[in-house]
Coordinates of C-alpha atoms in Angstrom, one line a residue:
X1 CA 10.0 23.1 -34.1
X2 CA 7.2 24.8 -36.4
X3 CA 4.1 22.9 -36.4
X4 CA 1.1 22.7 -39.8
X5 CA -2.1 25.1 -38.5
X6 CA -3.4 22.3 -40.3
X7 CA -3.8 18.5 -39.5
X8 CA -2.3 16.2 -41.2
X9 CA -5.2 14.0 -42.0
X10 CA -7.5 16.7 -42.6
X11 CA -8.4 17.7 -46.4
X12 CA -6.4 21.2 -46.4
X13 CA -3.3 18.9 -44.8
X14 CA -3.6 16.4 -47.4
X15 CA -3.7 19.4 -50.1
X16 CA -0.6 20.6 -48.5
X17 CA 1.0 17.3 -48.1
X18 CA 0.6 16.6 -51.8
X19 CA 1.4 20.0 -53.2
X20 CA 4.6 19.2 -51.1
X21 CA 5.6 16.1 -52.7
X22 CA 4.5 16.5 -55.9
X23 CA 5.2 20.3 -56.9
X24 CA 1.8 20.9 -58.4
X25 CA -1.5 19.3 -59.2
X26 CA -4.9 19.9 -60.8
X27 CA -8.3 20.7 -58.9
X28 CA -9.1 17.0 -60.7
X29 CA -5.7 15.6 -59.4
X30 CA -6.8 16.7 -56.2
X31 CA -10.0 15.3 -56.4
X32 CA -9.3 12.3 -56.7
X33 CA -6.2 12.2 -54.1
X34 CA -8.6 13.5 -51.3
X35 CA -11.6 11.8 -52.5
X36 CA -13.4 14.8 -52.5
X37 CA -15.6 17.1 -54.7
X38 CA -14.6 19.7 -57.0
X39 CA -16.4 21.9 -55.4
X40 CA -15.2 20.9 -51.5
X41 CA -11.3 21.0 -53.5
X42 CA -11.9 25.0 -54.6
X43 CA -13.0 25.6 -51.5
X44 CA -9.9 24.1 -49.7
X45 CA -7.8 26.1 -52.3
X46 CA -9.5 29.6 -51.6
X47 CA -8.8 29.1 -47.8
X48 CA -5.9 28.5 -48.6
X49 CA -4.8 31.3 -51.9
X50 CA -6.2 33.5 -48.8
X51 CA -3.7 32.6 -46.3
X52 CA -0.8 33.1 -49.4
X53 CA -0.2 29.5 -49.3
X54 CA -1.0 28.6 -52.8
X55 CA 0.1 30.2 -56.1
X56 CA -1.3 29.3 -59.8
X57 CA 0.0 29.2 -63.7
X58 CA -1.8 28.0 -66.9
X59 CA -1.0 25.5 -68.9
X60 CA -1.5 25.3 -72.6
X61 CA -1.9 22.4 -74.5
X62 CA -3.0 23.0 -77.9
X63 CA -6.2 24.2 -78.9
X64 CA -8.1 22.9 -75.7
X65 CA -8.6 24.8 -72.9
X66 CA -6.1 26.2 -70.5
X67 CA -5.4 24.2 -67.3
X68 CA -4.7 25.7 -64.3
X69 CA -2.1 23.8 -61.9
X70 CA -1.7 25.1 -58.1
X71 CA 1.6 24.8 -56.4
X72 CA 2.9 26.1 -52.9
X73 CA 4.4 29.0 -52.1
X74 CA 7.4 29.8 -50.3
X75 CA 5.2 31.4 -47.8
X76 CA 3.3 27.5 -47.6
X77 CA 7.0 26.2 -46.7
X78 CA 6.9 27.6 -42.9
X79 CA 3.4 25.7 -42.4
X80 CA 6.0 22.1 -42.3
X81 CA 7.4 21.0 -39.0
X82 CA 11.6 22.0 -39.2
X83 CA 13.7 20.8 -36.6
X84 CA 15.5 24.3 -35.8
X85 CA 15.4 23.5 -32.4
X86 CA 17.2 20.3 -32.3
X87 CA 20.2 21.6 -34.5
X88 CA 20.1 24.6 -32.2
X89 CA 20.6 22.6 -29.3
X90 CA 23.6 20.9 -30.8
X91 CA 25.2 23.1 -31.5
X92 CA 25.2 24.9 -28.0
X93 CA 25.3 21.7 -26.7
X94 CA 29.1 21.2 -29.1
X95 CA 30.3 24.9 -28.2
X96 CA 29.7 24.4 -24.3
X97 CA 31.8 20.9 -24.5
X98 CA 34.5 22.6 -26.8
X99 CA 34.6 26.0 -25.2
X100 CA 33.5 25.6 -21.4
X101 CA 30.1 27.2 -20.1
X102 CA 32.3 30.6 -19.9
X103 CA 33.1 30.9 -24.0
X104 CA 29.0 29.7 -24.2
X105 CA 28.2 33.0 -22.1
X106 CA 30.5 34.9 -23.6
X107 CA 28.9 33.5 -27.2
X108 CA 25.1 34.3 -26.0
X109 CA 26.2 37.8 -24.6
X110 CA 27.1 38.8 -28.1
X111 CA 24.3 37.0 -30.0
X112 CA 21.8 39.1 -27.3
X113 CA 23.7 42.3 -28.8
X114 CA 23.3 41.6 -32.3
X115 CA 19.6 41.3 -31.8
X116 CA 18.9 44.3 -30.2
X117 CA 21.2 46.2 -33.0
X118 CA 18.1 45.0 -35.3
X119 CA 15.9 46.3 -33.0
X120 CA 17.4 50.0 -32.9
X121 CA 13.9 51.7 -33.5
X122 CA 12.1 49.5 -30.7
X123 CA 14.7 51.8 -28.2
X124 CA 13.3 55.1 -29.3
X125 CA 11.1 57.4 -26.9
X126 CA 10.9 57.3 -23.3
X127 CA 10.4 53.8 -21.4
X128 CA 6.8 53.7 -22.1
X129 CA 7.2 53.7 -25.6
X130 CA 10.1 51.4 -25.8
X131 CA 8.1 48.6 -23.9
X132 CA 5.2 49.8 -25.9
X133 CA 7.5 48.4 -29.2
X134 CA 8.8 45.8 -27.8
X135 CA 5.4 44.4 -27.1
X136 CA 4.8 44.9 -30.9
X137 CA 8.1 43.6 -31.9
X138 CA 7.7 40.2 -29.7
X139 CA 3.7 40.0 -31.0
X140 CA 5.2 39.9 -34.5
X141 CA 7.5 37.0 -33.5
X142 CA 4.1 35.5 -32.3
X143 CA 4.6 36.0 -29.1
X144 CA 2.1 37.2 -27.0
X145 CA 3.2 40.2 -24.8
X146 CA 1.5 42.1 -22.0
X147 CA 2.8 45.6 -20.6
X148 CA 1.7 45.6 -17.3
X149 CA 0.3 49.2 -15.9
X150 CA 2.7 52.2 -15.5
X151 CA 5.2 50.6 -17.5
X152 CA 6.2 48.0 -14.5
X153 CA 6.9 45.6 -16.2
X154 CA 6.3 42.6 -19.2
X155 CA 4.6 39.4 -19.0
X156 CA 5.3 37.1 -21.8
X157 CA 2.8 34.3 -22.5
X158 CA 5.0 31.6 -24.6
X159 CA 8.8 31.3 -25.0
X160 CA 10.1 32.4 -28.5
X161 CA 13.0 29.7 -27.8
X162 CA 11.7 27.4 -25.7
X163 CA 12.7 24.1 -26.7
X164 CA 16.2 25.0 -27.0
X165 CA 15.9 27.6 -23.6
X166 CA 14.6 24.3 -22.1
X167 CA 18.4 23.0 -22.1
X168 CA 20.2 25.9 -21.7
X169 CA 19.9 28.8 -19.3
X170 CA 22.0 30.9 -20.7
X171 CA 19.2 31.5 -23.8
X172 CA 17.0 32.9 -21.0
X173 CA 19.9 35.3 -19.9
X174 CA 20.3 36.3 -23.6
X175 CA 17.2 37.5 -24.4
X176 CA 17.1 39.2 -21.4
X177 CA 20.3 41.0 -21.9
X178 CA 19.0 41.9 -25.6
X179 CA 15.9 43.0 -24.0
X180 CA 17.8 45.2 -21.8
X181 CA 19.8 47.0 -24.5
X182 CA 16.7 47.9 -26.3
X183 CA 15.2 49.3 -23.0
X184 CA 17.8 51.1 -21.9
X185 CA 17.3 50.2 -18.2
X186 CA 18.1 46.9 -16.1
X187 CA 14.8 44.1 -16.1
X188 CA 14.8 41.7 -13.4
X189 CA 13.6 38.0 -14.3
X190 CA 10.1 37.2 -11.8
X191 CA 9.1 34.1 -13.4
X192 CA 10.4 31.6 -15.8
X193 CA 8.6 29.1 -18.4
X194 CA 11.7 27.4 -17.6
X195 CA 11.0 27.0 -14.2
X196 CA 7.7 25.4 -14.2
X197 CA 5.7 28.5 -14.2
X198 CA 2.8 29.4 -16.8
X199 CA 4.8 33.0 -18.2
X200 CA 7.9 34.7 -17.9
X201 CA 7.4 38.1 -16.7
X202 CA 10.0 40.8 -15.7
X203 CA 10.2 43.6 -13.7
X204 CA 11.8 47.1 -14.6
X205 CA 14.4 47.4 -11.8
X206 CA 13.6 50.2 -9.3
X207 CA 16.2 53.0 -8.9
X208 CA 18.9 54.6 -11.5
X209 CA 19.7 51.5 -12.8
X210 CA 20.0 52.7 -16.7
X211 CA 22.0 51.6 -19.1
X212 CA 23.3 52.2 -22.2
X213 CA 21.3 52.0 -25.6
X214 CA 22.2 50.1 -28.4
X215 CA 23.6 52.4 -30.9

């Protein structure tokens, strides 16, 4: 679940809370929701037009001056808690009872496949430059990623599913299968989030243990 950078009771929450609900409002409309200045209310707003979380349009009414009304944008939407991860869950949850844990593999083992197809340029160059874009591609998931020296290995910092990994193993297996496919070459699993332990990291397995790249 997606969490606000923002909290709830703080003045840029409240903005966002009320922007939410209402669809737009005024600097004075905001005002006097937050209880705040105008000036303090711009401010909030220019934090926020700088993160792309607020967009603008005039108004006209006649021959007074223009009003501009502020409303969120669909960018603003991701900054509201979603419960992904439960329905997720479910749903796994509802194959594995209707399908057994074998048709759940079987399910993940194909999902991990489709993801590294949409990673096809990550698993260009040598090994060193396809851990090198896989650190960038998990970094843009917002996940932080560290290739450890001479191309040994990864160490991830945070779980990109870890609510819903937390219940099932077989997501752990699946995104390391997809990792796998856009490497080229077999990863063991060292340590697990899963597991109790602070990162997962991996290992590039010694030998000729290559496989083939997703095409």
């Amino acid at each position: 679940m997606q969490s606000t950078p923002f909290s709830a009771d703080s003045s840029v929450g409240q903005i966002l809370t009320f922007l939410q609900r209402n669809g737009e409002a005024t600097i004075r409309e905001l005002e006097i929701e937050l209880g705040v200045s105008t000036t303090a209310v711009r401010e909030h707003l220019i934090n926020l037009d700088a993160r792309g979380y607020i967009a603008t349009r005039l108004i006209r009414n006649g021959r007074g001056r223009p009003r501009i009304v502020y409303s969120l944008t669909e960018q603003a939407r991701d900054v509201f808690p979603r419960s992904y991860d439960t329905l997720v869950t479910v749903l796994l949850d509802e194959i594995a009872r209707q399908q057994g844990e074998q048709g759940l593999t079987q399910l993940l083992d194909s999902v991990s496949e489709r993801l590294a197809e949409g990673y096809q340029q990550a698993g260009k160059g040598n090994l060193e430059s396809r851990m090198g874009n896989v650190q960038k591609m998990m970094e843009s998931r917002g996940i932080p990623v560290e290739v450890q020296p001479d191309s040994q290995g990864f160490t991830f910092y945070a779980c990109p599913y870890h609510e819903v990994a937390m219940d099932h193993a077989g997501v752990c297996a699946m995104e390391k299968h997809m990792l796998e496919q856009v490497l080229g070459h077999s990863i063991q699993n060292e340590t697990s989030i899963r597991s109790g332990s602070r990162v997962c990291s991996f290992s590039v397995a010694a030998g000729d243990n290559t496989i083939a790249l997703v095409e």
